[in-house]
Amino acid sequence: MFYRNGDKMMAVDIATQPGFTAGKPRMLFEGQYLPTPATFPNYDVAPDGQRFLMLKPSEQTASAPTQINVVLNWFEELKCRVPTK
């Protein structure tokens, strides 16, 4: 069984035979990943249990654009490049 505990990805071994038993939790790895609403997990596990899919926050800081390009008469240029019949 896998679960998140804060920034830690945890695993617990589960046995169902001869009865249900759970092992001790162990940390697999730690890191900051984007959260999702509390009712949904913020990760997915590959069928082999060896890989996880998680979203990391962007390392780029969001900032306002410093340049805007305005193209005038673009429709006329388009007609020259793609003539109609």
PDB file of N, CA, C and O in Angstrom:
ATOM      1  N   MET A   1       0.862  -1.159   0.000  1.00  0.00           N
ATOM      2  CA  MET A   1       0.000   0.000   0.000  1.00  0.00           C
ATOM      3  C   MET A   1       0.911   1.224   0.000  1.00  0.00           C
ATOM      4  O   MET A   1       1.938   1.248   0.675  1.00  0.00           O
ATOM      5  N   PHE A   2       0.528   2.245  -0.779  1.00  0.00           N
ATOM      6  CA  PHE A   2       1.274   3.497  -0.846  1.00  0.00           C
ATOM      7  C   PHE A   2       0.383   4.623  -0.352  1.00  0.00           C
ATOM      8  O   PHE A   2      -0.822   4.621  -0.585  1.00  0.00           O
ATOM      9  N   TYR A   3       0.995   5.602   0.307  1.00  0.00           N
ATOM     10  CA  TYR A   3       0.253   6.793   0.716  1.00  0.00           C
ATOM     11  C   TYR A   3       1.235   7.929   0.938  1.00  0.00           C
ATOM     12  O   TYR A   3       2.436   7.725   1.064  1.00  0.00           O
ATOM     13  N   ARG A   4       0.698   9.165   0.938  1.00  0.00           N
ATOM     14  CA  ARG A   4       1.510  10.350   1.191  1.00  0.00           C
ATOM     15  C   ARG A   4       1.325  10.771   2.640  1.00  0.00           C
ATOM     16  O   ARG A   4       0.227  10.712   3.186  1.00  0.00           O
ATOM     17  N   ASN A   5       2.411  11.202   3.250  1.00  0.00           N
ATOM     18  CA  ASN A   5       2.400  11.766   4.594  1.00  0.00           C
ATOM     19  C   ASN A   5       3.178  13.061   4.515  1.00  0.00           C
ATOM     20  O   ASN A   5       4.407  13.048   4.600  1.00  0.00           O
ATOM     21  N   GLY A   6       2.482  14.164   4.267  1.00  0.00           N
ATOM     22  CA  GLY A   6       3.160  15.438   4.023  1.00  0.00           C
ATOM     23  C   GLY A   6       3.929  15.351   2.719  1.00  0.00           C
ATOM     24  O   GLY A   6       3.362  15.052   1.676  1.00  0.00           O
ATOM     25  N   ASP A   7       5.247  15.596   2.757  1.00  0.00           N
ATOM     26  CA  ASP A   7       6.090  15.520   1.559  1.00  0.00           C
ATOM     27  C   ASP A   7       6.706  14.135   1.365  1.00  0.00           C
ATOM     28  O   ASP A   7       7.520  13.937   0.473  1.00  0.00           O
ATOM     29  N   LYS A   8       6.330  13.179   2.181  1.00  0.00           N
ATOM     30  CA  LYS A   8       6.938  11.843   2.118  1.00  0.00           C
ATOM     31  C   LYS A   8       6.009  10.847   1.415  1.00  0.00           C
ATOM     32  O   LYS A   8       4.813  10.828   1.672  1.00  0.00           O
ATOM     33  N   MET A   9       6.581  10.024   0.546  1.00  0.00           N
ATOM     34  CA  MET A   9       5.855   8.911  -0.061  1.00  0.00           C
ATOM     35  C   MET A   9       6.155   7.693   0.785  1.00  0.00           C
ATOM     36  O   MET A   9       7.321   7.331   0.975  1.00  0.00           O
ATOM     37  N   MET A  10       5.110   7.093   1.306  1.00  0.00           N
ATOM     38  CA  MET A  10       5.245   5.980   2.239  1.00  0.00           C
ATOM     39  C   MET A  10       4.745   4.686   1.606  1.00  0.00           C
ATOM     40  O   MET A  10       3.922   4.712   0.694  1.00  0.00           O
ATOM     41  N   ALA A  11       5.242   3.562   2.115  1.00  0.00           N
ATOM     42  CA  ALA A  11       4.800   2.247   1.668  1.00  0.00           C
ATOM     43  C   ALA A  11       4.625   1.353   2.892  1.00  0.00           C
ATOM     44  O   ALA A  11       5.356   1.474   3.877  1.00  0.00           O
ATOM     45  N   VAL A  12       3.628   0.471   2.789  1.00  0.00           N
ATOM     46  CA  VAL A  12       3.385  -0.517   3.831  1.00  0.00           C
ATOM     47  C   VAL A  12       3.140  -1.845   3.128  1.00  0.00           C
ATOM     48  O   VAL A  12       2.327  -1.931   2.207  1.00  0.00           O
ATOM     49  N   ASP A  13       3.861  -2.890   3.550  1.00  0.00           N
ATOM     50  CA  ASP A  13       3.622  -4.225   2.999  1.00  0.00           C
ATOM     51  C   ASP A  13       2.332  -4.778   3.602  1.00  0.00           C
ATOM     52  O   ASP A  13       2.093  -4.654   4.804  1.00  0.00           O
ATOM     53  N   ILE A  14       1.509  -5.375   2.731  1.00  0.00           N
ATOM     54  CA  ILE A  14       0.231  -5.946   3.148  1.00  0.00           C
ATOM     55  C   ILE A  14       0.231  -7.431   2.781  1.00  0.00           C
ATOM     56  O   ILE A  14       0.610  -7.799   1.674  1.00  0.00           O
ATOM     57  N   ALA A  15      -0.210  -8.275   3.709  1.00  0.00           N
ATOM     58  CA  ALA A  15      -0.388  -9.701   3.436  1.00  0.00           C
ATOM     59  C   ALA A  15      -1.854 -10.041   3.702  1.00  0.00           C
ATOM     60  O   ALA A  15      -2.452  -9.528   4.659  1.00  0.00           O
ATOM     61  N   THR A  16      -2.428 -10.884   2.863  1.00  0.00           N
ATOM     62  CA  THR A  16      -3.830 -11.275   3.044  1.00  0.00           C
ATOM     63  C   THR A  16      -3.993 -12.761   3.362  1.00  0.00           C
ATOM     64  O   THR A  16      -5.103 -13.222   3.567  1.00  0.00           O
ATOM     65  N   GLN A  17      -2.890 -13.508   3.355  1.00  0.00           N
ATOM     66  CA  GLN A  17      -2.964 -14.940   3.658  1.00  0.00           C
ATOM     67  C   GLN A  17      -1.994 -15.263   4.778  1.00  0.00           C
ATOM     68  O   GLN A  17      -0.865 -14.790   4.739  1.00  0.00           O
ATOM     69  N   PRO A  18      -2.273 -15.950   5.766  1.00  0.00           N
ATOM     70  CA  PRO A  18      -3.551 -16.607   6.035  1.00  0.00           C
ATOM     71  C   PRO A  18      -4.595 -15.619   6.535  1.00  0.00           C
ATOM     72  O   PRO A  18      -5.789 -15.897   6.490  1.00  0.00           O
ATOM     73  N   GLY A  19      -4.198 -14.457   7.013  1.00  0.00           N
ATOM     74  CA  GLY A  19      -5.131 -13.403   7.428  1.00  0.00           C
ATOM     75  C   GLY A  19      -4.533 -12.062   7.050  1.00  0.00           C
ATOM     76  O   GLY A  19      -3.410 -11.977   6.543  1.00  0.00           O
ATOM     77  N   PHE A  20      -5.262 -10.996   7.294  1.00  0.00           N
ATOM     78  CA  PHE A  20      -4.791  -9.655   6.946  1.00  0.00           C
ATOM     79  C   PHE A  20      -3.759  -9.191   7.965  1.00  0.00           C
ATOM     80  O   PHE A  20      -4.016  -9.187   9.164  1.00  0.00           O
ATOM     81  N   THR A  21      -2.575  -8.799   7.444  1.00  0.00           N
ATOM     82  CA  THR A  21      -1.556  -8.190   8.302  1.00  0.00           C
ATOM     83  C   THR A  21      -0.903  -7.040   7.542  1.00  0.00           C
ATOM     84  O   THR A  21      -0.742  -7.103   6.317  1.00  0.00           O
ATOM     85  N   ALA A  22      -0.562  -6.009   8.275  1.00  0.00           N
ATOM     86  CA  ALA A  22       0.110  -4.846   7.691  1.00  0.00           C
ATOM     87  C   ALA A  22       1.477  -4.700   8.334  1.00  0.00           C
ATOM     88  O   ALA A  22       1.624  -4.841   9.550  1.00  0.00           O
ATOM     89  N   GLY A  23       2.484  -4.441   7.501  1.00  0.00           N
ATOM     90  CA  GLY A  23       3.840  -4.246   7.997  1.00  0.00           C
ATOM     91  C   GLY A  23       4.030  -2.846   8.555  1.00  0.00           C
ATOM     92  O   GLY A  23       3.095  -2.061   8.667  1.00  0.00           O
ATOM     93  N   LYS A  24       5.271  -2.519   8.862  1.00  0.00           N
ATOM     94  CA  LYS A  24       5.601  -1.192   9.368  1.00  0.00           C
ATOM     95  C   LYS A  24       5.713  -0.218   8.195  1.00  0.00           C
ATOM     96  O   LYS A  24       6.304  -0.547   7.165  1.00  0.00           O
ATOM     97  N   PRO A  25       5.175   0.992   8.331  1.00  0.00           N
ATOM     98  CA  PRO A  25       5.337   1.997   7.267  1.00  0.00           C
ATOM     99  C   PRO A  25       6.814   2.337   7.083  1.00  0.00           C
ATOM    100  O   PRO A  25       7.584   2.377   8.044  1.00  0.00           O
ATOM    101  N   ARG A  26       7.198   2.549   5.825  1.00  0.00           N
ATOM    102  CA  ARG A  26       8.566   2.982   5.534  1.00  0.00           C
ATOM    103  C   ARG A  26       8.512   4.081   4.472  1.00  0.00           C
ATOM    104  O   ARG A  26       7.645   4.074   3.606  1.00  0.00           O
ATOM    105  N   MET A  27       9.438   5.028   4.587  1.00  0.00           N
ATOM    106  CA  MET A  27       9.485   6.123   3.634  1.00  0.00           C
ATOM    107  C   MET A  27      10.226   5.664   2.376  1.00  0.00           C
ATOM    108  O   MET A  27      11.321   5.112   2.464  1.00  0.00           O
ATOM    109  N   LEU A  28       9.612   5.913   1.200  1.00  0.00           N
ATOM    110  CA  LEU A  28      10.263   5.590  -0.065  1.00  0.00           C
ATOM    111  C   LEU A  28      11.108   6.755  -0.559  1.00  0.00           C
ATOM    112  O   LEU A  28      12.234   6.580  -0.990  1.00  0.00           O
ATOM    113  N   PHE A  29      10.526   7.943  -0.538  1.00  0.00           N
ATOM    114  CA  PHE A  29      11.247   9.151  -0.941  1.00  0.00           C
ATOM    115  C   PHE A  29      10.501  10.353  -0.413  1.00  0.00           C
ATOM    116  O   PHE A  29       9.376  10.241   0.081  1.00  0.00           O
ATOM    117  N   GLU A  30      11.141  11.512  -0.528  1.00  0.00           N
ATOM    118  CA  GLU A  30      10.565  12.750  -0.024  1.00  0.00           C
ATOM    119  C   GLU A  30      10.728  13.837  -1.068  1.00  0.00           C
ATOM    120  O   GLU A  30      11.734  13.884  -1.769  1.00  0.00           O
ATOM    121  N   GLY A  31       9.755  14.713  -1.192  1.00  0.00           N
ATOM    122  CA  GLY A  31       9.852  15.830  -2.125  1.00  0.00           C
ATOM    123  C   GLY A  31       8.552  16.603  -2.169  1.00  0.00           C
ATOM    124  O   GLY A  31       7.490  16.100  -1.777  1.00  0.00           O
ATOM    125  N   GLN A  32       8.644  17.833  -2.631  1.00  0.00           N
ATOM    126  CA  GLN A  32       7.456  18.670  -2.752  1.00  0.00           C
ATOM    127  C   GLN A  32       6.802  18.408  -4.097  1.00  0.00           C
ATOM    128  O   GLN A  32       7.444  18.516  -5.143  1.00  0.00           O
ATOM    129  N   TYR A  33       5.528  18.072  -4.064  1.00  0.00           N
ATOM    130  CA  TYR A  33       4.740  17.819  -5.265  1.00  0.00           C
ATOM    131  C   TYR A  33       3.431  18.567  -5.137  1.00  0.00           C
ATOM    132  O   TYR A  33       2.966  18.850  -4.034  1.00  0.00           O
ATOM    133  N   LEU A  34       2.827  18.881  -6.283  1.00  0.00           N
ATOM    134  CA  LEU A  34       1.591  19.655  -6.273  1.00  0.00           C
ATOM    135  C   LEU A  34       0.467  18.861  -5.630  1.00  0.00           C
ATOM    136  O   LEU A  34       0.259  17.697  -5.956  1.00  0.00           O
ATOM    137  N   PRO A  35      -0.262  19.506  -4.727  1.00  0.00           N
ATOM    138  CA  PRO A  35      -1.396  18.814  -4.107  1.00  0.00           C
ATOM    139  C   PRO A  35      -2.617  18.836  -5.021  1.00  0.00           C
ATOM    140  O   PRO A  35      -2.695  19.613  -5.968  1.00  0.00           O
ATOM    141  N   THR A  36      -3.544  17.978  -4.740  1.00  0.00           N
ATOM    142  CA  THR A  36      -4.848  17.960  -5.407  1.00  0.00           C
ATOM    143  C   THR A  36      -5.899  18.036  -4.312  1.00  0.00           C
ATOM    144  O   THR A  36      -5.579  17.966  -3.133  1.00  0.00           O
ATOM    145  N   PRO A  37      -7.171  18.171  -4.684  1.00  0.00           N
ATOM    146  CA  PRO A  37      -8.202  18.195  -3.630  1.00  0.00           C
ATOM    147  C   PRO A  37      -8.076  16.964  -2.725  1.00  0.00           C
ATOM    148  O   PRO A  37      -7.646  15.897  -3.152  1.00  0.00           O
ATOM    149  N   ALA A  38      -8.465  17.116  -1.498  1.00  0.00           N
ATOM    150  CA  ALA A  38      -8.264  16.071  -0.489  1.00  0.00           C
ATOM    151  C   ALA A  38      -8.899  14.734  -0.859  1.00  0.00           C
ATOM    152  O   ALA A  38      -8.481  13.703  -0.364  1.00  0.00           O
ATOM    153  N   THR A  39      -9.889  14.729  -1.729  1.00  0.00           N
ATOM    154  CA  THR A  39     -10.556  13.475  -2.067  1.00  0.00           C
ATOM    155  C   THR A  39      -9.837  12.698  -3.165  1.00  0.00           C
ATOM    156  O   THR A  39     -10.218  11.582  -3.469  1.00  0.00           O
ATOM    157  N   PHE A  40      -8.813  13.270  -3.760  1.00  0.00           N
ATOM    158  CA  PHE A  40      -8.081  12.605  -4.839  1.00  0.00           C
ATOM    159  C   PHE A  40      -6.610  12.469  -4.462  1.00  0.00           C
ATOM    160  O   PHE A  40      -6.037  13.382  -3.888  1.00  0.00           O
ATOM    161  N   PRO A  41      -5.970  11.351  -4.790  1.00  0.00           N
ATOM    162  CA  PRO A  41      -4.526  11.247  -4.528  1.00  0.00           C
ATOM    163  C   PRO A  41      -3.760  12.160  -5.481  1.00  0.00           C
ATOM    164  O   PRO A  41      -4.227  12.453  -6.582  1.00  0.00           O
ATOM    165  N   ASN A  42      -2.595  12.637  -5.062  1.00  0.00           N
ATOM    166  CA  ASN A  42      -1.781  13.502  -5.918  1.00  0.00           C
ATOM    167  C   ASN A  42      -0.646  12.713  -6.556  1.00  0.00           C
ATOM    168  O   ASN A  42       0.418  13.226  -6.792  1.00  0.00           O
ATOM    169  N   TYR A  43      -0.911  11.431  -6.850  1.00  0.00           N
ATOM    170  CA  TYR A  43       0.087  10.580  -7.485  1.00  0.00           C
ATOM    171  C   TYR A  43      -0.623   9.396  -8.128  1.00  0.00           C
ATOM    172  O   TYR A  43      -1.785   9.126  -7.851  1.00  0.00           O
ATOM    173  N   ASP A  44       0.105   8.697  -8.991  1.00  0.00           N
ATOM    174  CA  ASP A  44      -0.373   7.423  -9.516  1.00  0.00           C
ATOM    175  C   ASP A  44       0.813   6.469  -9.507  1.00  0.00           C
ATOM    176  O   ASP A  44       1.963   6.884  -9.606  1.00  0.00           O
ATOM    177  N   VAL A  45       0.527   5.191  -9.382  1.00  0.00           N
ATOM    178  CA  VAL A  45       1.562   4.170  -9.265  1.00  0.00           C
ATOM    179  C   VAL A  45       1.533   3.285 -10.498  1.00  0.00           C
ATOM    180  O   VAL A  45       0.462   2.875 -10.947  1.00  0.00           O
ATOM    181  N   ALA A  46       2.713   3.013 -11.076  1.00  0.00           N
ATOM    182  CA  ALA A  46       2.806   2.095 -12.213  1.00  0.00           C
ATOM    183  C   ALA A  46       2.364   0.702 -11.766  1.00  0.00           C
ATOM    184  O   ALA A  46       2.459   0.360 -10.582  1.00  0.00           O
ATOM    185  N   PRO A  47       1.858  -0.111 -12.699  1.00  0.00           N
ATOM    186  CA  PRO A  47       1.399  -1.452 -12.330  1.00  0.00           C
ATOM    187  C   PRO A  47       2.449  -2.295 -11.613  1.00  0.00           C
ATOM    188  O   PRO A  47       2.105  -3.127 -10.767  1.00  0.00           O
ATOM    189  N   ASP A  48       3.727  -2.072 -11.917  1.00  0.00           N
ATOM    190  CA  ASP A  48       4.776  -2.866 -11.249  1.00  0.00           C
ATOM    191  C   ASP A  48       5.135  -2.324  -9.865  1.00  0.00           C
ATOM    192  O   ASP A  48       5.925  -2.912  -9.136  1.00  0.00           O
ATOM    193  N   GLY A  49       4.543  -1.179  -9.470  1.00  0.00           N
ATOM    194  CA  GLY A  49       4.813  -0.597  -8.162  1.00  0.00           C
ATOM    195  C   GLY A  49       6.189   0.015  -8.018  1.00  0.00           C
ATOM    196  O   GLY A  49       6.585   0.392  -6.922  1.00  0.00           O
ATOM    197  N   GLN A  50       6.916   0.166  -9.118  1.00  0.00           N
ATOM    198  CA  GLN A  50       8.287   0.669  -9.060  1.00  0.00           C
ATOM    199  C   GLN A  50       8.421   2.136  -9.461  1.00  0.00           C
ATOM    200  O   GLN A  50       9.471   2.731  -9.261  1.00  0.00           O
ATOM    201  N   ARG A  51       7.377   2.697 -10.067  1.00  0.00           N
ATOM    202  CA  ARG A  51       7.441   4.086 -10.529  1.00  0.00           C
ATOM    203  C   ARG A  51       6.176   4.826 -10.125  1.00  0.00           C
ATOM    204  O   ARG A  51       5.115   4.230 -10.002  1.00  0.00           O
ATOM    205  N   PHE A  52       6.332   6.145  -9.935  1.00  0.00           N
ATOM    206  CA  PHE A  52       5.214   6.992  -9.537  1.00  0.00           C
ATOM    207  C   PHE A  52       5.113   8.155 -10.513  1.00  0.00           C
ATOM    208  O   PHE A  52       6.127   8.627 -11.030  1.00  0.00           O
ATOM    209  N   LEU A  53       3.898   8.603 -10.743  1.00  0.00           N
ATOM    210  CA  LEU A  53       3.658   9.791 -11.555  1.00  0.00           C
ATOM    211  C   LEU A  53       3.135  10.861 -10.614  1.00  0.00           C
ATOM    212  O   LEU A  53       2.111  10.681  -9.951  1.00  0.00           O
ATOM    213  N   MET A  54       3.894  11.981 -10.541  1.00  0.00           N
ATOM    214  CA  MET A  54       3.535  13.073  -9.653  1.00  0.00           C
ATOM    215  C   MET A  54       3.875  14.385 -10.342  1.00  0.00           C
ATOM    216  O   MET A  54       4.781  14.429 -11.173  1.00  0.00           O
ATOM    217  N   LEU A  55       3.172  15.448 -10.001  1.00  0.00           N
ATOM    218  CA  LEU A  55       3.447  16.760 -10.567  1.00  0.00           C
ATOM    219  C   LEU A  55       4.289  17.575  -9.604  1.00  0.00           C
ATOM    220  O   LEU A  55       3.952  17.708  -8.426  1.00  0.00           O
ATOM    221  N   LYS A  56       5.399  18.118 -10.134  1.00  0.00           N
ATOM    222  CA  LYS A  56       6.254  18.986  -9.328  1.00  0.00           C
ATOM    223  C   LYS A  56       5.889  20.437  -9.635  1.00  0.00           C
ATOM    224  O   LYS A  56       5.529  20.764 -10.759  1.00  0.00           O
ATOM    225  N   PRO A  57       6.018  21.321  -8.663  1.00  0.00           N
ATOM    226  CA  PRO A  57       5.787  22.735  -8.943  1.00  0.00           C
ATOM    227  C   PRO A  57       6.832  23.259  -9.924  1.00  0.00           C
ATOM    228  O   PRO A  57       7.962  22.771  -9.958  1.00  0.00           O
ATOM    229  N   SER A  58       6.444  24.243 -10.705  1.00  0.00           N
ATOM    230  CA  SER A  58       7.352  24.846 -11.673  1.00  0.00           C
ATOM    231  C   SER A  58       8.477  25.565 -10.941  1.00  0.00           C
ATOM    232  O   SER A  58       8.254  26.213  -9.921  1.00  0.00           O
ATOM    233  N   GLU A  59       9.680  25.445 -11.465  1.00  0.00           N
ATOM    234  CA  GLU A  59      10.820  26.146 -10.860  1.00  0.00           C
ATOM    235  C   GLU A  59      10.929  27.576 -11.367  1.00  0.00           C
ATOM    236  O   GLU A  59      11.691  28.363 -10.838  1.00  0.00           O
ATOM    237  N   GLN A  60      10.165  27.890 -12.398  1.00  0.00           N
ATOM    238  CA  GLN A  60      10.187  29.246 -12.932  1.00  0.00           C
ATOM    239  C   GLN A  60       9.193  30.099 -12.154  1.00  0.00           C
ATOM    240  O   GLN A  60       8.105  29.661 -11.829  1.00  0.00           O
ATOM    241  N   THR A  61       9.589  31.304 -11.850  1.00  0.00           N
ATOM    242  CA  THR A  61       8.676  32.217 -11.189  1.00  0.00           C
ATOM    243  C   THR A  61       7.804  32.890 -12.235  1.00  0.00           C
ATOM    244  O   THR A  61       8.275  33.266 -13.309  1.00  0.00           O
ATOM    245  N   ALA A  62       6.544  33.004 -11.947  1.00  0.00           N
ATOM    246  CA  ALA A  62       5.619  33.642 -12.887  1.00  0.00           C
ATOM    247  C   ALA A  62       5.871  35.146 -12.870  1.00  0.00           C
ATOM    248  O   ALA A  62       5.952  35.769 -11.819  1.00  0.00           O
ATOM    249  N   SER A  63       6.026  35.712 -14.048  1.00  0.00           N
ATOM    250  CA  SER A  63       6.231  37.146 -14.135  1.00  0.00           C
ATOM    251  C   SER A  63       5.489  37.693 -15.345  1.00  0.00           C
ATOM    252  O   SER A  63       5.140  36.952 -16.257  1.00  0.00           O
ATOM    253  N   ALA A  64       5.258  38.970 -15.325  1.00  0.00           N
ATOM    254  CA  ALA A  64       4.555  39.622 -16.426  1.00  0.00           C
ATOM    255  C   ALA A  64       5.454  39.653 -17.658  1.00  0.00           C
ATOM    256  O   ALA A  64       6.676  39.749 -17.549  1.00  0.00           O
ATOM    257  N   PRO A  65       4.865  39.553 -18.852  1.00  0.00           N
ATOM    258  CA  PRO A  65       5.687  39.633 -20.066  1.00  0.00           C
ATOM    259  C   PRO A  65       6.406  40.977 -20.130  1.00  0.00           C
ATOM    260  O   PRO A  65       5.875  42.003 -19.721  1.00  0.00           O
ATOM    261  N   THR A  66       7.607  40.950 -20.653  1.00  0.00           N
ATOM    262  CA  THR A  66       8.378  42.187 -20.773  1.00  0.00           C
ATOM    263  C   THR A  66       8.315  42.746 -22.180  1.00  0.00           C
ATOM    264  O   THR A  66       8.800  43.841 -22.427  1.00  0.00           O
ATOM    265  N   GLN A  67       7.721  41.991 -23.110  1.00  0.00           N
ATOM    266  CA  GLN A  67       7.652  42.434 -24.496  1.00  0.00           C
ATOM    267  C   GLN A  67       6.378  41.899 -25.125  1.00  0.00           C
ATOM    268  O   GLN A  67       5.981  40.768 -24.892  1.00  0.00           O
ATOM    269  N   ILE A  68       5.748  42.748 -25.937  1.00  0.00           N
ATOM    270  CA  ILE A  68       4.572  42.338 -26.708  1.00  0.00           C
ATOM    271  C   ILE A  68       4.851  42.657 -28.166  1.00  0.00           C
ATOM    272  O   ILE A  68       5.269  43.772 -28.496  1.00  0.00           O
ATOM    273  N   ASN A  69       4.664  41.671 -29.040  1.00  0.00           N
ATOM    274  CA  ASN A  69       4.852  41.878 -30.473  1.00  0.00           C
ATOM    275  C   ASN A  69       3.500  42.093 -31.135  1.00  0.00           C
ATOM    276  O   ASN A  69       2.599  41.267 -30.991  1.00  0.00           O
ATOM    277  N   VAL A  70       3.375  43.201 -31.842  1.00  0.00           N
ATOM    278  CA  VAL A  70       2.142  43.523 -32.563  1.00  0.00           C
ATOM    279  C   VAL A  70       2.446  43.450 -34.050  1.00  0.00           C
ATOM    280  O   VAL A  70       3.379  44.093 -34.533  1.00  0.00           O
ATOM    281  N   VAL A  71       1.680  42.651 -34.774  1.00  0.00           N
ATOM    282  CA  VAL A  71       1.879  42.492 -36.211  1.00  0.00           C
ATOM    283  C   VAL A  71       0.753  43.217 -36.927  1.00  0.00           C
ATOM    284  O   VAL A  71      -0.424  42.889 -36.752  1.00  0.00           O
ATOM    285  N   LEU A  72       1.127  44.215 -37.731  1.00  0.00           N
ATOM    286  CA  LEU A  72       0.142  44.980 -38.496  1.00  0.00           C
ATOM    287  C   LEU A  72      -0.006  44.391 -39.891  1.00  0.00           C
ATOM    288  O   LEU A  72       0.957  43.877 -40.462  1.00  0.00           O
ATOM    289  N   ASN A  73      -1.184  44.474 -40.428  1.00  0.00           N
ATOM    290  CA  ASN A  73      -1.474  44.020 -41.787  1.00  0.00           C
ATOM    291  C   ASN A  73      -1.113  42.561 -42.012  1.00  0.00           C
ATOM    292  O   ASN A  73      -0.676  42.179 -43.095  1.00  0.00           O
ATOM    293  N   TRP A  74      -1.299  41.723 -41.010  1.00  0.00           N
ATOM    294  CA  TRP A  74      -0.925  40.316 -41.142  1.00  0.00           C
ATOM    295  C   TRP A  74      -1.793  39.597 -42.159  1.00  0.00           C
ATOM    296  O   TRP A  74      -1.349  38.665 -42.807  1.00  0.00           O
ATOM    297  N   PHE A  75      -3.044  40.056 -42.330  1.00  0.00           N
ATOM    298  CA  PHE A  75      -3.919  39.394 -43.285  1.00  0.00           C
ATOM    299  C   PHE A  75      -3.421  39.616 -44.713  1.00  0.00           C
ATOM    300  O   PHE A  75      -3.471  38.709 -45.550  1.00  0.00           O
ATOM    301  N   GLU A  76      -2.898  40.786 -45.008  1.00  0.00           N
ATOM    302  CA  GLU A  76      -2.350  41.068 -46.342  1.00  0.00           C
ATOM    303  C   GLU A  76      -1.129  40.189 -46.611  1.00  0.00           C
ATOM    304  O   GLU A  76      -0.962  39.661 -47.713  1.00  0.00           O
ATOM    305  N   GLU A  77      -0.287  40.007 -45.628  1.00  0.00           N
ATOM    306  CA  GLU A  77       0.876  39.136 -45.803  1.00  0.00           C
ATOM    307  C   GLU A  77       0.423  37.691 -46.006  1.00  0.00           C
ATOM    308  O   GLU A  77       0.985  36.970 -46.835  1.00  0.00           O
ATOM    309  N   LEU A  78      -0.598  37.286 -45.308  1.00  0.00           N
ATOM    310  CA  LEU A  78      -1.113  35.930 -45.479  1.00  0.00           C
ATOM    311  C   LEU A  78      -1.642  35.723 -46.892  1.00  0.00           C
ATOM    312  O   LEU A  78      -1.377  34.692 -47.516  1.00  0.00           O
ATOM    313  N   LYS A  79      -2.345  36.700 -47.439  1.00  0.00           N
ATOM    314  CA  LYS A  79      -2.862  36.572 -48.810  1.00  0.00           C
ATOM    315  C   LYS A  79      -1.740  36.486 -49.827  1.00  0.00           C
ATOM    316  O   LYS A  79      -1.855  35.779 -50.801  1.00  0.00           O
ATOM    317  N   CYS A  80      -0.621  37.162 -49.578  1.00  0.00           N
ATOM    318  CA  CYS A  80       0.513  37.084 -50.493  1.00  0.00           C
ATOM    319  C   CYS A  80       1.183  35.695 -50.421  1.00  0.00           C
ATOM    320  O   CYS A  80       1.644  35.179 -51.425  1.00  0.00           O
ATOM    321  N   ARG A  81       1.254  35.152 -49.228  1.00  0.00           N
ATOM    322  CA  ARG A  81       1.923  33.855 -49.060  1.00  0.00           C
ATOM    323  C   ARG A  81       1.041  32.676 -49.461  1.00  0.00           C
ATOM    324  O   ARG A  81       1.544  31.642 -49.883  1.00  0.00           O
ATOM    325  N   VAL A  82      -0.273  32.810 -49.313  1.00  0.00           N
ATOM    326  CA  VAL A  82      -1.197  31.735 -49.655  1.00  0.00           C
ATOM    327  C   VAL A  82      -2.284  32.334 -50.572  1.00  0.00           C
ATOM    328  O   VAL A  82      -3.361  32.671 -50.122  1.00  0.00           O
ATOM    329  N   PRO A  83      -1.975  32.436 -51.862  1.00  0.00           N
ATOM    330  CA  PRO A  83      -2.954  33.044 -52.766  1.00  0.00           C
ATOM    331  C   PRO A  83      -4.196  32.155 -52.905  1.00  0.00           C
ATOM    332  O   PRO A  83      -4.119  30.930 -52.875  1.00  0.00           O
ATOM    333  N   THR A  84      -5.323  32.801 -53.020  1.00  0.00           N
ATOM    334  CA  THR A  84      -6.589  32.079 -53.224  1.00  0.00           C
ATOM    335  C   THR A  84      -6.939  32.095 -54.705  1.00  0.00           C
ATOM    336  O   THR A  84      -6.530  32.965 -55.453  1.00  0.00           O
ATOM    337  N   LYS A  85      -7.729  31.100 -55.142  1.00  0.00           N
ATOM    338  CA  LYS A  85      -8.104  31.019 -56.554  1.00  0.00           C
ATOM    339  C   LYS A  85      -9.483  31.540 -56.781  1.00  0.00           C
ATOM    340  O   LYS A  85     -10.339  31.534 -56.027  1.00  0.00           O
TER     341      LYS A  85
END
